[in-house]
Amino acid sequence: MKRWLPKLLKLLVLALIAWFAWGYFFPSETQRICKRLNAFSRAVSFSSGSSLMVRMAKADGSRDYFATNVVVSLEGVHTQAESINGRAEVMNVISLAHTYLTELELKFEDPSVHLSSDKTRATMDVIVRVTINEGRRDRVHQLLRMHWVKVGDKWRIERVETLHMLGRETGTVSDFGSAFE
């Protein structure tokens, strides 16, 4: 029995490596969507020290994450507009944010992905934490529903719906107490 134990342990380690390698090189559609969402977050976010040219290049790089007929519903979030329709309008909003804001950070947490039976469409419920200016502590916590469509080999955002405002924090860092509304 003692002779087989090292061989069995090596076989177990090899099987574990193969299992992780398979997941890395051939991720599930759910993993691909979550990776795409994280890449979108990195493409849109920028720090306060970024130059305008870097911010605009990042803004233009986020175009590939949206379907051409994307719709972003802003019900309950914004008083002026109810929705943003089309990739061009979404890119205008992102470009304006990159032009006039000093800092923008998007973090997506707790994604829940539901794939259609043909695996060409998906629905994701996710919490987004938006930090507009860390020094002023302007943060929004929002529950979103994102509809994804697979175009070719890439997943693209087709529709974004605001479901529930989880919290909004405003004020300056020197404020005392909670600033949640």
PDB file of C-alpha atoms in Angstrom:
ATOM      1  CA  MET A   1       0.000   0.000   0.000  1.00  0.00           C
ATOM      2  CA  LYS A   2       2.839   2.385   0.783  1.00  0.00           C
ATOM      3  CA  ARG A   3       4.230   1.951  -2.760  1.00  0.00           C
ATOM      4  CA  TRP A   4       0.956   3.075  -4.341  1.00  0.00           C
ATOM      5  CA  LEU A   5       0.440   6.137  -2.154  1.00  0.00           C
ATOM      6  CA  PRO A   6       3.032   8.374  -3.915  1.00  0.00           C
ATOM      7  CA  LYS A   7       1.736   7.286  -7.328  1.00  0.00           C
ATOM      8  CA  LEU A   8      -1.858   7.934  -6.269  1.00  0.00           C
ATOM      9  CA  LEU A   9      -0.883  11.345  -4.902  1.00  0.00           C
ATOM     10  CA  LYS A  10       0.901  12.241  -8.162  1.00  0.00           C
ATOM     11  CA  LEU A  11      -2.126  11.107 -10.153  1.00  0.00           C
ATOM     12  CA  LEU A  12      -4.419  13.205  -7.962  1.00  0.00           C
ATOM     13  CA  VAL A  13      -2.203  16.293  -8.376  1.00  0.00           C
ATOM     14  CA  LEU A  14      -2.044  15.744 -12.141  1.00  0.00           C
ATOM     15  CA  ALA A  15      -5.852  15.414 -12.331  1.00  0.00           C
ATOM     16  CA  LEU A  16      -6.254  18.611 -10.305  1.00  0.00           C
ATOM     17  CA  ILE A  17      -3.855  20.512 -12.590  1.00  0.00           C
ATOM     18  CA  ALA A  18      -5.686  19.191 -15.666  1.00  0.00           C
ATOM     19  CA  TRP A  19      -9.040  20.264 -14.191  1.00  0.00           C
ATOM     20  CA  PHE A  20      -7.815  23.826 -13.511  1.00  0.00           C
ATOM     21  CA  ALA A  21      -6.117  24.027 -16.924  1.00  0.00           C
ATOM     22  CA  TRP A  22      -9.339  22.938 -18.644  1.00  0.00           C
ATOM     23  CA  GLY A  23     -11.279  25.672 -16.807  1.00  0.00           C
ATOM     24  CA  TYR A  24      -8.630  28.251 -17.693  1.00  0.00           C
ATOM     25  CA  PHE A  25      -8.300  27.425 -21.386  1.00  0.00           C
ATOM     26  CA  PHE A  26     -11.965  26.520 -21.960  1.00  0.00           C
ATOM     27  CA  PRO A  27     -14.030  28.726 -19.604  1.00  0.00           C
ATOM     28  CA  SER A  28     -17.797  28.360 -19.365  1.00  0.00           C
ATOM     29  CA  GLU A  29     -20.025  30.995 -20.948  1.00  0.00           C
ATOM     30  CA  THR A  30     -20.835  32.334 -17.482  1.00  0.00           C
ATOM     31  CA  GLN A  31     -17.130  32.794 -16.720  1.00  0.00           C
ATOM     32  CA  ARG A  32     -16.605  34.474 -20.092  1.00  0.00           C
ATOM     33  CA  ILE A  33     -19.400  36.967 -19.372  1.00  0.00           C
ATOM     34  CA  CYS A  34     -18.015  37.755 -15.914  1.00  0.00           C
ATOM     35  CA  LYS A  35     -14.505  38.249 -17.351  1.00  0.00           C
ATOM     36  CA  ARG A  36     -15.987  40.543 -20.001  1.00  0.00           C
ATOM     37  CA  LEU A  37     -17.769  42.568 -17.312  1.00  0.00           C
ATOM     38  CA  ASN A  38     -14.537  42.944 -15.319  1.00  0.00           C
ATOM     39  CA  ALA A  39     -12.672  44.001 -18.459  1.00  0.00           C
ATOM     40  CA  PHE A  40     -15.397  46.588 -19.140  1.00  0.00           C
ATOM     41  CA  SER A  41     -14.962  47.892 -15.600  1.00  0.00           C
ATOM     42  CA  ARG A  42     -11.224  48.343 -16.155  1.00  0.00           C
ATOM     43  CA  ALA A  43     -11.825  49.974 -19.555  1.00  0.00           C
ATOM     44  CA  VAL A  44     -14.201  52.608 -18.183  1.00  0.00           C
ATOM     45  CA  SER A  45     -12.539  53.335 -14.823  1.00  0.00           C
ATOM     46  CA  PHE A  46      -9.723  55.853 -14.464  1.00  0.00           C
ATOM     47  CA  SER A  47      -7.823  57.387 -11.575  1.00  0.00           C
ATOM     48  CA  SER A  48      -7.488  61.049 -10.683  1.00  0.00           C
ATOM     49  CA  GLY A  49      -3.946  61.359 -12.071  1.00  0.00           C
ATOM     50  CA  SER A  50      -4.806  60.160 -15.591  1.00  0.00           C
ATOM     51  CA  SER A  51      -4.234  62.518 -18.490  1.00  0.00           C
ATOM     52  CA  LEU A  52      -7.111  63.496 -20.753  1.00  0.00           C
ATOM     53  CA  MET A  53      -5.584  61.600 -23.695  1.00  0.00           C
ATOM     54  CA  VAL A  54      -5.377  58.359 -21.697  1.00  0.00           C
ATOM     55  CA  ARG A  55      -8.944  58.810 -20.442  1.00  0.00           C
ATOM     56  CA  MET A  56     -10.293  59.421 -23.963  1.00  0.00           C
ATOM     57  CA  ALA A  57      -8.423  56.395 -25.316  1.00  0.00           C
ATOM     58  CA  LYS A  58      -9.946  54.264 -22.557  1.00  0.00           C
ATOM     59  CA  ALA A  59     -13.383  55.689 -23.330  1.00  0.00           C
ATOM     60  CA  ASP A  60     -13.044  54.797 -26.992  1.00  0.00           C
ATOM     61  CA  GLY A  61     -11.856  51.302 -26.066  1.00  0.00           C
ATOM     62  CA  SER A  62     -15.129  50.627 -24.240  1.00  0.00           C
ATOM     63  CA  ARG A  63     -17.100  50.747 -27.526  1.00  0.00           C
ATOM     64  CA  ASP A  64     -16.555  47.039 -28.142  1.00  0.00           C
ATOM     65  CA  TYR A  65     -18.479  46.066 -24.990  1.00  0.00           C
ATOM     66  CA  PHE A  66     -21.849  47.265 -26.320  1.00  0.00           C
ATOM     67  CA  ALA A  67     -24.213  45.966 -28.965  1.00  0.00           C
ATOM     68  CA  THR A  68     -25.135  48.544 -31.629  1.00  0.00           C
ATOM     69  CA  ASN A  69     -28.730  48.719 -30.396  1.00  0.00           C
ATOM     70  CA  VAL A  70     -27.913  48.935 -26.674  1.00  0.00           C
ATOM     71  CA  VAL A  71     -30.516  50.502 -24.360  1.00  0.00           C
ATOM     72  CA  VAL A  72     -29.640  51.823 -20.894  1.00  0.00           C
ATOM     73  CA  SER A  73     -32.739  52.446 -18.795  1.00  0.00           C
ATOM     74  CA  LEU A  74     -32.288  55.165 -16.167  1.00  0.00           C
ATOM     75  CA  GLU A  75     -35.681  54.963 -14.451  1.00  0.00           C
ATOM     76  CA  GLY A  76     -35.402  56.098 -10.862  1.00  0.00           C
ATOM     77  CA  VAL A  77     -31.771  57.185 -11.239  1.00  0.00           C
ATOM     78  CA  HIS A  78     -31.765  60.317 -13.357  1.00  0.00           C
ATOM     79  CA  THR A  79     -34.453  62.996 -13.460  1.00  0.00           C
ATOM     80  CA  GLN A  80     -33.663  64.322 -16.943  1.00  0.00           C
ATOM     81  CA  ALA A  81     -33.512  61.191 -19.084  1.00  0.00           C
ATOM     82  CA  GLU A  82     -35.359  57.893 -18.947  1.00  0.00           C
ATOM     83  CA  SER A  83     -33.070  55.940 -21.249  1.00  0.00           C
ATOM     84  CA  ILE A  84     -30.003  56.095 -23.451  1.00  0.00           C
ATOM     85  CA  ASN A  85     -30.529  54.410 -26.814  1.00  0.00           C
ATOM     86  CA  GLY A  86     -27.810  53.146 -29.128  1.00  0.00           C
ATOM     87  CA  ARG A  87     -24.084  52.675 -28.868  1.00  0.00           C
ATOM     88  CA  ALA A  88     -23.358  56.216 -30.098  1.00  0.00           C
ATOM     89  CA  GLU A  89     -25.323  57.813 -27.223  1.00  0.00           C
ATOM     90  CA  VAL A  90     -23.715  55.496 -24.665  1.00  0.00           C
ATOM     91  CA  MET A  91     -20.278  56.384 -26.012  1.00  0.00           C
ATOM     92  CA  ASN A  92     -21.142  60.096 -25.777  1.00  0.00           C
ATOM     93  CA  VAL A  93     -22.037  59.705 -22.107  1.00  0.00           C
ATOM     94  CA  ILE A  94     -18.842  57.744 -21.413  1.00  0.00           C
ATOM     95  CA  SER A  95     -16.749  60.335 -23.287  1.00  0.00           C
ATOM     96  CA  LEU A  96     -18.372  63.172 -21.334  1.00  0.00           C
ATOM     97  CA  ALA A  97     -17.647  61.377 -18.073  1.00  0.00           C
ATOM     98  CA  HIS A  98     -14.019  60.881 -19.076  1.00  0.00           C
ATOM     99  CA  THR A  99     -13.757  64.553 -20.077  1.00  0.00           C
ATOM    100  CA  TYR A 100     -15.350  66.255 -17.077  1.00  0.00           C
ATOM    101  CA  LEU A 101     -14.844  63.907 -14.121  1.00  0.00           C
ATOM    102  CA  THR A 102     -11.551  63.760 -12.257  1.00  0.00           C
ATOM    103  CA  GLU A 103     -11.959  60.118 -11.260  1.00  0.00           C
ATOM    104  CA  LEU A 104     -14.314  57.265 -12.080  1.00  0.00           C
ATOM    105  CA  GLU A 105     -14.266  53.748 -10.708  1.00  0.00           C
ATOM    106  CA  LEU A 106     -16.767  50.993 -11.476  1.00  0.00           C
ATOM    107  CA  LYS A 107     -16.805  47.802  -9.438  1.00  0.00           C
ATOM    108  CA  PHE A 108     -19.206  44.978 -10.159  1.00  0.00           C
ATOM    109  CA  GLU A 109     -19.985  42.555  -7.352  1.00  0.00           C
ATOM    110  CA  ASP A 110     -22.012  39.376  -6.888  1.00  0.00           C
ATOM    111  CA  PRO A 111     -22.969  38.671 -10.500  1.00  0.00           C
ATOM    112  CA  SER A 112     -25.751  36.165 -11.056  1.00  0.00           C
ATOM    113  CA  VAL A 113     -25.819  34.969 -14.685  1.00  0.00           C
ATOM    114  CA  HIS A 114     -28.677  33.084 -16.336  1.00  0.00           C
ATOM    115  CA  LEU A 115     -27.959  31.742 -19.827  1.00  0.00           C
ATOM    116  CA  SER A 116     -30.624  31.088 -22.449  1.00  0.00           C
ATOM    117  CA  SER A 117     -30.980  27.517 -23.662  1.00  0.00           C
ATOM    118  CA  ASP A 118     -29.171  28.277 -26.937  1.00  0.00           C
ATOM    119  CA  LYS A 119     -26.339  30.079 -25.048  1.00  0.00           C
ATOM    120  CA  THR A 120     -26.493  33.192 -27.242  1.00  0.00           C
ATOM    121  CA  ARG A 121     -28.242  35.419 -24.705  1.00  0.00           C
ATOM    122  CA  ALA A 122     -27.780  35.914 -20.992  1.00  0.00           C
ATOM    123  CA  THR A 123     -29.286  37.932 -18.167  1.00  0.00           C
ATOM    124  CA  MET A 124     -27.127  39.112 -15.285  1.00  0.00           C
ATOM    125  CA  ASP A 125     -28.152  40.686 -12.000  1.00  0.00           C
ATOM    126  CA  VAL A 126     -25.189  42.495 -10.499  1.00  0.00           C
ATOM    127  CA  ILE A 127     -24.381  45.166  -7.922  1.00  0.00           C
ATOM    128  CA  VAL A 128     -22.395  48.094  -9.289  1.00  0.00           C
ATOM    129  CA  ARG A 129     -20.464  50.433  -7.019  1.00  0.00           C
ATOM    130  CA  VAL A 130     -19.631  53.693  -8.747  1.00  0.00           C
ATOM    131  CA  THR A 131     -17.086  56.047  -7.192  1.00  0.00           C
ATOM    132  CA  ILE A 132     -17.098  59.403  -8.944  1.00  0.00           C
ATOM    133  CA  ASN A 133     -14.525  61.266  -6.896  1.00  0.00           C
ATOM    134  CA  GLU A 134     -12.779  59.488  -4.026  1.00  0.00           C
ATOM    135  CA  GLY A 135     -11.758  62.756  -2.359  1.00  0.00           C
ATOM    136  CA  ARG A 136     -15.376  63.917  -2.164  1.00  0.00           C
ATOM    137  CA  ARG A 137     -16.693  60.423  -1.427  1.00  0.00           C
ATOM    138  CA  ASP A 138     -19.403  60.433  -4.100  1.00  0.00           C
ATOM    139  CA  ARG A 139     -20.482  56.812  -4.324  1.00  0.00           C
ATOM    140  CA  VAL A 140     -23.540  55.101  -5.720  1.00  0.00           C
ATOM    141  CA  HIS A 141     -24.515  51.490  -5.032  1.00  0.00           C
ATOM    142  CA  GLN A 142     -27.014  50.196  -7.594  1.00  0.00           C
ATOM    143  CA  LEU A 143     -28.540  46.826  -8.442  1.00  0.00           C
ATOM    144  CA  LEU A 144     -28.553  46.341 -12.222  1.00  0.00           C
ATOM    145  CA  ARG A 145     -29.974  43.814 -14.630  1.00  0.00           C
ATOM    146  CA  MET A 146     -27.804  43.459 -17.712  1.00  0.00           C
ATOM    147  CA  HIS A 147     -28.879  41.637 -20.844  1.00  0.00           C
ATOM    148  CA  TRP A 148     -26.029  40.203 -22.901  1.00  0.00           C
ATOM    149  CA  VAL A 149     -25.996  38.944 -26.469  1.00  0.00           C
ATOM    150  CA  LYS A 150     -23.293  36.831 -28.073  1.00  0.00           C
ATOM    151  CA  VAL A 151     -22.132  38.389 -31.337  1.00  0.00           C
ATOM    152  CA  GLY A 152     -19.646  36.136 -33.046  1.00  0.00           C
ATOM    153  CA  ASP A 153     -17.408  34.973 -30.226  1.00  0.00           C
ATOM    154  CA  LYS A 154     -17.834  38.055 -27.982  1.00  0.00           C
ATOM    155  CA  TRP A 155     -20.468  38.840 -25.398  1.00  0.00           C
ATOM    156  CA  ARG A 156     -21.847  42.379 -25.666  1.00  0.00           C
ATOM    157  CA  ILE A 157     -24.177  44.383 -23.447  1.00  0.00           C
ATOM    158  CA  GLU A 158     -27.563  44.759 -25.108  1.00  0.00           C
ATOM    159  CA  ARG A 159     -29.678  46.264 -22.320  1.00  0.00           C
ATOM    160  CA  VAL A 160     -29.057  47.677 -18.840  1.00  0.00           C
ATOM    161  CA  GLU A 161     -31.915  48.186 -16.401  1.00  0.00           C
ATOM    162  CA  THR A 162     -31.702  49.856 -13.025  1.00  0.00           C
ATOM    163  CA  LEU A 163     -33.523  47.673 -10.501  1.00  0.00           C
ATOM    164  CA  HIS A 164     -32.915  49.171  -7.091  1.00  0.00           C
ATOM    165  CA  MET A 165     -30.808  51.964  -5.585  1.00  0.00           C
ATOM    166  CA  LEU A 166     -28.953  50.341  -2.701  1.00  0.00           C
ATOM    167  CA  GLY A 167     -27.349  53.516  -1.397  1.00  0.00           C
ATOM    168  CA  ARG A 168     -25.800  56.819  -2.224  1.00  0.00           C
ATOM    169  CA  GLU A 169     -22.955  58.350  -0.298  1.00  0.00           C
ATOM    170  CA  THR A 170     -22.009  61.983  -0.748  1.00  0.00           C
ATOM    171  CA  GLY A 171     -19.909  64.521   1.088  1.00  0.00           C
ATOM    172  CA  THR A 172     -16.255  65.054   1.774  1.00  0.00           C
ATOM    173  CA  VAL A 173     -13.812  62.699   3.418  1.00  0.00           C
ATOM    174  CA  SER A 174     -13.622  64.980   6.431  1.00  0.00           C
ATOM    175  CA  ASP A 175     -17.381  64.607   7.130  1.00  0.00           C
ATOM    176  CA  PHE A 176     -18.227  62.665  10.270  1.00  0.00           C
ATOM    177  CA  GLY A 177     -20.894  60.003  10.480  1.00  0.00           C
ATOM    178  CA  SER A 178     -22.677  58.177   7.730  1.00  0.00           C
ATOM    179  CA  ALA A 179     -23.500  60.085   4.580  1.00  0.00           C
ATOM    180  CA  PHE A 180     -26.002  57.549   3.225  1.00  0.00           C
ATOM    181  CA  GLU A 181     -29.326  58.981   2.177  1.00  0.00           C
TER     182      GLU A 181
END
